[in-house]
Amino acid sequence: HRDLHLSLRRQRQMCIRDSYNTGRIEVIDAIEDWSLGFNDGNAIKYIARHRYKGNPVQDIEKAIWYLHRHLDNLKEKNK
């Protein structure tokens, strides 16, 4: 299990673009550490990377879309 994890981490490191790792913490590591789901994890991803990619407005719009979807799911679950 540990060897597979290390192998996947090495593969990911080979594929990382500059916009994916602009600080000391990789976004995917924060998402996994915080046990975020698909929608809230994607929102964090787009927020964290929006300044370093080509279209920051579009990335923030995507983050908002994922947050709205996450909020709708939370509201539905709590009915």
PDB file of C-alpha atoms in Angstrom, residues 6 24 28 35 41 44 63 77:
ATOM      1  CA  LEU A   6       4.680   6.611  -3.235  1.00  0.00           C
ATOM      2  CA  ARG A  24       4.376  25.101   0.049  1.00  0.00           C
ATOM      3  CA  ILE A  28      -4.770  18.198  -3.581  1.00  0.00           C
ATOM      4  CA  SER A  35     -11.471  15.244   3.778  1.00  0.00           C
ATOM      5  CA  GLY A  41     -12.794  20.264  -3.033  1.00  0.00           C
ATOM      6  CA  ILE A  44     -10.983  25.126  -3.175  1.00  0.00           C
ATOM      7  CA  ALA A  63     -15.567  27.806  -7.782  1.00  0.00           C
ATOM      8  CA  LYS A  77     -29.719  16.604   2.934  1.00  0.00           C
TER       9      LYS A  77
END
